[in-house]
CSV table of C-alpha atoms and ligand atoms in Angstrom, one decimal:
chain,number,residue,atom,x,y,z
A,1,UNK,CA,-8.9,-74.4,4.6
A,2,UNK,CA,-9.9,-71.3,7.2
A,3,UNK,CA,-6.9,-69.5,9.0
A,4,UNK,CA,-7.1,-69.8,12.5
A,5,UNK,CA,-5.9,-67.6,14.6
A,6,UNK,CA,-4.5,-69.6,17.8
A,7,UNK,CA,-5.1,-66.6,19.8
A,8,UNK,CA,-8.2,-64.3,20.6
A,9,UNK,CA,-8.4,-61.3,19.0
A,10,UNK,CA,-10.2,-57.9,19.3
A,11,UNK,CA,-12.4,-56.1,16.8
A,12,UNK,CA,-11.2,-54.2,14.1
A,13,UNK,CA,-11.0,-50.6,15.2
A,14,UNK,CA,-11.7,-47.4,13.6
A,15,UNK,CA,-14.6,-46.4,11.8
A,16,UNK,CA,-12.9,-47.3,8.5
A,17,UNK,CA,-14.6,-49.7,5.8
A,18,UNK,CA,-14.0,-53.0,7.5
A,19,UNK,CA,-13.9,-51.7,11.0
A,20,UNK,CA,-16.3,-53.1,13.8
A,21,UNK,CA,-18.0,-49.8,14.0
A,22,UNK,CA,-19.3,-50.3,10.7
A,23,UNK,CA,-19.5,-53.8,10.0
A,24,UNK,CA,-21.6,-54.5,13.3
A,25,UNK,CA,-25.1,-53.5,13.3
A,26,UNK,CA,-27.3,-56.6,13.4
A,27,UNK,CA,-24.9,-58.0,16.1
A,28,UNK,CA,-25.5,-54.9,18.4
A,29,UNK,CA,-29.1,-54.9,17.6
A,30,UNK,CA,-29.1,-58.2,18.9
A,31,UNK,CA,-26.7,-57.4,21.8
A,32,UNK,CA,-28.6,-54.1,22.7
A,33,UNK,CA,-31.8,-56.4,22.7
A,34,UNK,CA,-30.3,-58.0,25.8
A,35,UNK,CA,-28.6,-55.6,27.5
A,36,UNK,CA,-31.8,-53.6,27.2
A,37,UNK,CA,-33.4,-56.9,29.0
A,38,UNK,CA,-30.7,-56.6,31.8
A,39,UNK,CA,-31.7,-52.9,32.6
A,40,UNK,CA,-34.3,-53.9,34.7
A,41,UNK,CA,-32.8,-56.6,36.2
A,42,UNK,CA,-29.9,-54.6,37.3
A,43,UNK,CA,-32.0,-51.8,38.5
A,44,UNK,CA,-34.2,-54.5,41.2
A,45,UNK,CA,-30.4,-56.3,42.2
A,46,UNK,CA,-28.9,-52.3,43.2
A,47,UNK,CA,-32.2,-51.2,44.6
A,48,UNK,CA,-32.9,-54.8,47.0
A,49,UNK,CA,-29.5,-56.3,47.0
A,50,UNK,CA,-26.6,-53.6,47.1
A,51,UNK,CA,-25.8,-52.5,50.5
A,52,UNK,CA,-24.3,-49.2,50.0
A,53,UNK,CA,-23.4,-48.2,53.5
A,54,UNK,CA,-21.5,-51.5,53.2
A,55,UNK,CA,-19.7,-51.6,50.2
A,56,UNK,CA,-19.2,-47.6,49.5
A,57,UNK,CA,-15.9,-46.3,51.9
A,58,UNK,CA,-15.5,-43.1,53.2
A,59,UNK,CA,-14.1,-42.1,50.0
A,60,UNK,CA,-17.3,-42.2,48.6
A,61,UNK,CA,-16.3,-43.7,45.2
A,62,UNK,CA,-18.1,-46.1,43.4
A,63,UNK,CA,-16.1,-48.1,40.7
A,64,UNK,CA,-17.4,-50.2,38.0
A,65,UNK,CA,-15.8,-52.4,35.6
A,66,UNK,CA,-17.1,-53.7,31.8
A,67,UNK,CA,-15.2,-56.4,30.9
A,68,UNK,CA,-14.8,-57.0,26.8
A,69,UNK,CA,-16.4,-53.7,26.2
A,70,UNK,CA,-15.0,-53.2,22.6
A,71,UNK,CA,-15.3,-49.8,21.1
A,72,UNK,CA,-18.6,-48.8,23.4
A,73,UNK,CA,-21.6,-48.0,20.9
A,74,UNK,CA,-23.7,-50.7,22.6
A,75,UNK,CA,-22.9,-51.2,26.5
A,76,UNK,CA,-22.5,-47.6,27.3
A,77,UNK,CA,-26.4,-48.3,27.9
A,78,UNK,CA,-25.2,-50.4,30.7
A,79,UNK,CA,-23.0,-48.4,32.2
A,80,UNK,CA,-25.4,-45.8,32.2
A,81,UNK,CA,-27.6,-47.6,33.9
A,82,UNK,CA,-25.5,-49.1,36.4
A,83,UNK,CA,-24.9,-45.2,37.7
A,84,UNK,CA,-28.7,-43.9,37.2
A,85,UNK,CA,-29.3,-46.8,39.6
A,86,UNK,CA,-26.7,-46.2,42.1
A,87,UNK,CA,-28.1,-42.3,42.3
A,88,UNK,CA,-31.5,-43.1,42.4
A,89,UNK,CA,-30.6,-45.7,45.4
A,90,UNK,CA,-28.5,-42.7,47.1
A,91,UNK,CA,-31.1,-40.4,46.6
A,92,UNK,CA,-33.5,-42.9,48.8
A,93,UNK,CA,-31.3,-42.4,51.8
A,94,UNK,CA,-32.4,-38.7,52.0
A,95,UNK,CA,-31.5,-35.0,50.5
A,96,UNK,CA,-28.5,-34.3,52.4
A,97,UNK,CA,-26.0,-37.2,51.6
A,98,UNK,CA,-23.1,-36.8,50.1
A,99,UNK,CA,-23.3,-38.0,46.1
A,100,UNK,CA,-20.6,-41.2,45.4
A,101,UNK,CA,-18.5,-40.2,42.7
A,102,UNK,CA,-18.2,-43.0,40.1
A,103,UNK,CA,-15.3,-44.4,38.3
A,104,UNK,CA,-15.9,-46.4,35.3
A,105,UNK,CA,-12.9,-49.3,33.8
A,106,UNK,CA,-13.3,-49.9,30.4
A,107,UNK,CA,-11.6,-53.2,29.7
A,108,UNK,CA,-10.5,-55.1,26.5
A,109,UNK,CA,-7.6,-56.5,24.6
A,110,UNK,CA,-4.6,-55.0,24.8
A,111,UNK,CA,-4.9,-54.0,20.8
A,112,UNK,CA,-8.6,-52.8,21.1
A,113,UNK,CA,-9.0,-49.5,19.4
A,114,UNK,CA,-9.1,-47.6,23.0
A,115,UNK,CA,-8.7,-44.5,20.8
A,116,UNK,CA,-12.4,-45.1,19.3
A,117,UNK,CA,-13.9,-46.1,22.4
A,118,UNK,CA,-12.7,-43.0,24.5
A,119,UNK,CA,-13.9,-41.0,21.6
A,120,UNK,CA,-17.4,-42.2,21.7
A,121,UNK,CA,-17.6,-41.6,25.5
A,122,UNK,CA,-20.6,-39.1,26.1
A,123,UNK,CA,-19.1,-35.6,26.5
A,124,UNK,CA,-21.4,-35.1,29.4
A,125,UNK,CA,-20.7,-38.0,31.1
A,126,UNK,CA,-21.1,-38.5,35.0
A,127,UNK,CA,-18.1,-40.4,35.6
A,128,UNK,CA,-14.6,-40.6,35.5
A,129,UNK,CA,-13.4,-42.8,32.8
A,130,UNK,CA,-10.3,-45.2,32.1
A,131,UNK,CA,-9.3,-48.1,29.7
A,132,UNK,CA,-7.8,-50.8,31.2
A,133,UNK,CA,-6.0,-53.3,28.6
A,134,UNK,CA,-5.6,-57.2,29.1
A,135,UNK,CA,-7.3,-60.6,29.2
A,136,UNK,CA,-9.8,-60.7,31.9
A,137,UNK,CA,-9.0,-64.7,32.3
A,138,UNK,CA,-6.2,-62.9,34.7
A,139,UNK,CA,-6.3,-60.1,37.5
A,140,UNK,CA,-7.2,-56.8,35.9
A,141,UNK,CA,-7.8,-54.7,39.0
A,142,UNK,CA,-6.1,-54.7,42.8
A,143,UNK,CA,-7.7,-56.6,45.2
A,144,UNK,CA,-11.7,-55.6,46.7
A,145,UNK,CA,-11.4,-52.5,44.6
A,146,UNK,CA,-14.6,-53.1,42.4
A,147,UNK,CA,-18.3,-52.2,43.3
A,148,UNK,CA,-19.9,-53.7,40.0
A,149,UNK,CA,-18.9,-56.1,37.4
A,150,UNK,CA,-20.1,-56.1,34.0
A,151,UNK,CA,-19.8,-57.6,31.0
A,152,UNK,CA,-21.3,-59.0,28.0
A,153,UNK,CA,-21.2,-61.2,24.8
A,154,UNK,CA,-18.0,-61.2,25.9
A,155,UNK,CA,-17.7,-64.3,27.7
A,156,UNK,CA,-18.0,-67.1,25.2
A,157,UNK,CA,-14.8,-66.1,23.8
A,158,UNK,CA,-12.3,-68.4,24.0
A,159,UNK,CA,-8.6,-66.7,25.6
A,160,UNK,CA,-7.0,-69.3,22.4
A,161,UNK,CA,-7.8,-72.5,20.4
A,162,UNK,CA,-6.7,-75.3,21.9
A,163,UNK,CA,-3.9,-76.8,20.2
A,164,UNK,CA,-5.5,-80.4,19.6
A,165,UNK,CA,-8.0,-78.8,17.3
A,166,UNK,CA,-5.3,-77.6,14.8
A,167,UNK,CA,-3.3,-81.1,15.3
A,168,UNK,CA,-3.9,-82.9,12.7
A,169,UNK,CA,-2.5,-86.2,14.8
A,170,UNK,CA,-4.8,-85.1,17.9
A,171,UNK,CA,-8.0,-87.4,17.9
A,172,UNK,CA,-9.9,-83.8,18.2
A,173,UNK,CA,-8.7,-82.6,15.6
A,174,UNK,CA,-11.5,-80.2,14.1
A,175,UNK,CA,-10.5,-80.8,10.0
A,176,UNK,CA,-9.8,-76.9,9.8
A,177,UNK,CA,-13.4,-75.3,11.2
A,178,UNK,CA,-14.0,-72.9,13.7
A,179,UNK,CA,-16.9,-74.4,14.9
A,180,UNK,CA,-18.2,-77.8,16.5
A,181,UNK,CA,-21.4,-78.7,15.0
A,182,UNK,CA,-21.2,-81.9,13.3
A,183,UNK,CA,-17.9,-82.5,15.1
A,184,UNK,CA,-16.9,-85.8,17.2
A,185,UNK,CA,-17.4,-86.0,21.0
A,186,UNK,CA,-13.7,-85.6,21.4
A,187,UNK,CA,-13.3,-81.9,19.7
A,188,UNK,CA,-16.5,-80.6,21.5
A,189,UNK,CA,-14.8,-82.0,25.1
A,190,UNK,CA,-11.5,-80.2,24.0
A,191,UNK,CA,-13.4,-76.7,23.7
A,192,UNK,CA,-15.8,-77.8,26.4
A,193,UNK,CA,-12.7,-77.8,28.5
A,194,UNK,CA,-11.1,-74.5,27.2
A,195,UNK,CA,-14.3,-72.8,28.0
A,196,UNK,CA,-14.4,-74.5,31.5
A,197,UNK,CA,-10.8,-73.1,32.4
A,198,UNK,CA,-11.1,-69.9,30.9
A,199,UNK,CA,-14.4,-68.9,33.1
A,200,UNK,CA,-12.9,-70.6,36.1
A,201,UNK,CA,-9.8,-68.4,35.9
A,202,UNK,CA,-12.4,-65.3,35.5
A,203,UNK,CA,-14.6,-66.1,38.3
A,204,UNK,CA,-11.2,-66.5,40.5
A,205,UNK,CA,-9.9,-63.1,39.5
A,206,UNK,CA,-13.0,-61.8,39.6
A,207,UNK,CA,-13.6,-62.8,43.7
A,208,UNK,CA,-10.5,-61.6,44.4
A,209,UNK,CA,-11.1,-57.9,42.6
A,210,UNK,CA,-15.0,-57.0,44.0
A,211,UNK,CA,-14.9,-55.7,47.8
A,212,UNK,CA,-17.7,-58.3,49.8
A,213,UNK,CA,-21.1,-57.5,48.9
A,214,UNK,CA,-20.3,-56.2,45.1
A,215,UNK,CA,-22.1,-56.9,42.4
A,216,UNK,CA,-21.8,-58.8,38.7
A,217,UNK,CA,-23.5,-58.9,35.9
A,218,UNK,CA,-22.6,-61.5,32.9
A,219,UNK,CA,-24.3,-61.6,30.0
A,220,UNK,CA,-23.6,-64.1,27.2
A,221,UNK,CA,-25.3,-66.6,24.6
A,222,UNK,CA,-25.8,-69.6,25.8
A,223,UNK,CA,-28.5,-72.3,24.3
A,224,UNK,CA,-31.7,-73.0,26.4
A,225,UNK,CA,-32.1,-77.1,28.2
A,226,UNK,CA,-33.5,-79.4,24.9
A,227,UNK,CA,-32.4,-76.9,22.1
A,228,UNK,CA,-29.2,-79.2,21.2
A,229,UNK,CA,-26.1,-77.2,19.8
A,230,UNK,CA,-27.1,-78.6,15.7
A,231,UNK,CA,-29.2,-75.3,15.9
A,232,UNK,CA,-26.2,-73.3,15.1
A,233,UNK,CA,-25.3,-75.2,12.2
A,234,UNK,CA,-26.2,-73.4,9.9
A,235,UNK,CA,-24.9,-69.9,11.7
A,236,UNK,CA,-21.4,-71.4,11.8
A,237,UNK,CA,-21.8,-72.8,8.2
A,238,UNK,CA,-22.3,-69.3,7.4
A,239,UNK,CA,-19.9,-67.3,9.5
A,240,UNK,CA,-16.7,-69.8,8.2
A,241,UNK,CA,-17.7,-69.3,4.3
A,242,UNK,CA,-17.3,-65.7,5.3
A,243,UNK,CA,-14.1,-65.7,6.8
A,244,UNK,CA,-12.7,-67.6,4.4
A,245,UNK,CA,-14.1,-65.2,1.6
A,246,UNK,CA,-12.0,-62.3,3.2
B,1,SAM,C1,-18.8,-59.1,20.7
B,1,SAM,S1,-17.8,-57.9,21.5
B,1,SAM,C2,-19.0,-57.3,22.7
B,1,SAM,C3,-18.8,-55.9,23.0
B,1,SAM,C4,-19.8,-55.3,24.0
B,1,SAM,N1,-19.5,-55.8,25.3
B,1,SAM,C5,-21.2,-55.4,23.6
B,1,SAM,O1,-22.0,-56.0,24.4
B,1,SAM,O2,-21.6,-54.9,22.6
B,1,SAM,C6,-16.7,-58.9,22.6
B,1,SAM,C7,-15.6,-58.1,23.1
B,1,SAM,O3,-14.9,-58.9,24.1
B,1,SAM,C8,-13.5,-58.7,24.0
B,1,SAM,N2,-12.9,-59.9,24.6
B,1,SAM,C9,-13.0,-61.2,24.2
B,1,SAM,N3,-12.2,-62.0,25.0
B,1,SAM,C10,-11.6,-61.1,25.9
B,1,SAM,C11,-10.7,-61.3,27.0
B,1,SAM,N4,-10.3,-62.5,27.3
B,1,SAM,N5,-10.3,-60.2,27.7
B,1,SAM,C12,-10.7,-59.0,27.4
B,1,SAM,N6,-11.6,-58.7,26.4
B,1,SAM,C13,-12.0,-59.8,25.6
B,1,SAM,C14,-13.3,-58.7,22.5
B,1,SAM,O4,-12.1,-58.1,22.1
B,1,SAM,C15,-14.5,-57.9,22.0
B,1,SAM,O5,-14.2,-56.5,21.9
């Protein structure tokens, strides 16, 4: 039978053997694919949408946030681009305004390798830079203090399993898999309904933290309308057998 962890974990850190860093290249060709495909999208929505004179104090500081940014090979692209798009918008407004400054929130699990991930930060970055540990199901950040939201293929995670899936008396109980395809109705509402609180709690925390008029961008998998979830099968097949081989 698989071990399941009840509780979401981070990815392995370091650049060791076994470590995210070097177990993770056809995932983040697949994630880059898409946060490539969000460039552009988040270039139009600062251009047309973003109100600058609104949202930026006197202070001049512009703060962003990625949420479930792991160790930062892949979505520093994002980040990147969130800023290129903020100056280029600035720059619009005429050659003698004063620049923003920008300060960038890396966020993750408490036991993410923040080590690794401040380490791969571009030396010549154009920002300031800080980790900022915790579940982002909960407040991260003080209230209206965030310009720009960002994450992704980080919100699909579930915060834990729910406990009828491991309780073998619980009528969704999910025979030891970590996956629902093939499963009854009842253990696809139980993680239905963990997904439903969990992005209700981060939407909530998330209104509270962006000042009016931010921005937020949320990437994450998701199957199109008529592809039913039976198309995974066979991914999950494979991803269990490989757990349960380490
Ligand atoms: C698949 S990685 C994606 C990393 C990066 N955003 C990218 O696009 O390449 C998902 C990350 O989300 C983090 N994560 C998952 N659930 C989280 C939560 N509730 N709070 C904070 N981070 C979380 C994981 O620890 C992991 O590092």
């Amino acid at each position: 039978m698989a071990y399941i962890p009840t509780a979401s974990s981070p990815m392995k850190g370091g650049v060791g053997q076994y470590s995210y860093a070097q177990n993770s290249s056809a995932q983040l060709l697949f994630f880059r694919q898409a946060v490539e495909a969000a460039k552009v999208l988040i270039k139009e929505a600062i251009a047309e949408k973003l109100d600058i004179k609104q949202v930026i104090s006197s202070s001049k500081l512009f703060t962003v946030a990625d949420l479930g940014y792991s160790v930062g090979i892949n979505t520093i692209i994002a980040v990147e681009n969130i800023i290129e798009s903020m100056n280029l918008k600035h720059q619009s407004f005429g050659p003698n305004q004063e620049a923003p400054e920008f300060q960038v929130f890396f966020n993750d699990h408490v036991s993410n390798d923040f080590n690794t991930l401040f380490k791969s930060l571009p030396t010549d970055k154009q920002y300031f830079a800080a980790g900022v540990p915790g579940l982002f199901q909960g407040r991260l950040f003080p209230k209206a203090s965030l310009h720009f939201v960002h994450s992704s293929y980080a919100l699909h995670w579930l915060s834990k399993v729910p406990k009828e899936l491991i309780d073998k008396n619980s009528p969704a109980w999910n025979k030891g898999r970590i996956h629902y395809t093939n499963s009854l109705k009842e253990v696809r509402d139980t993680y239905s309904a963990q997904f439903k609180e969990g992005i209700e709690s981060f939407l909530n925390a998330r209104a509270q933290e962006l000042v009016s008029g931010g921005l937020m961008t949320l990437i994450m998998p998701c199957l199109p309308d008529g592809i039913s979830y039976l198309h995974l099968k066979i991914f999950w097949k494979l991803a269990s057998t490989k757990w349960l081989m380490r």
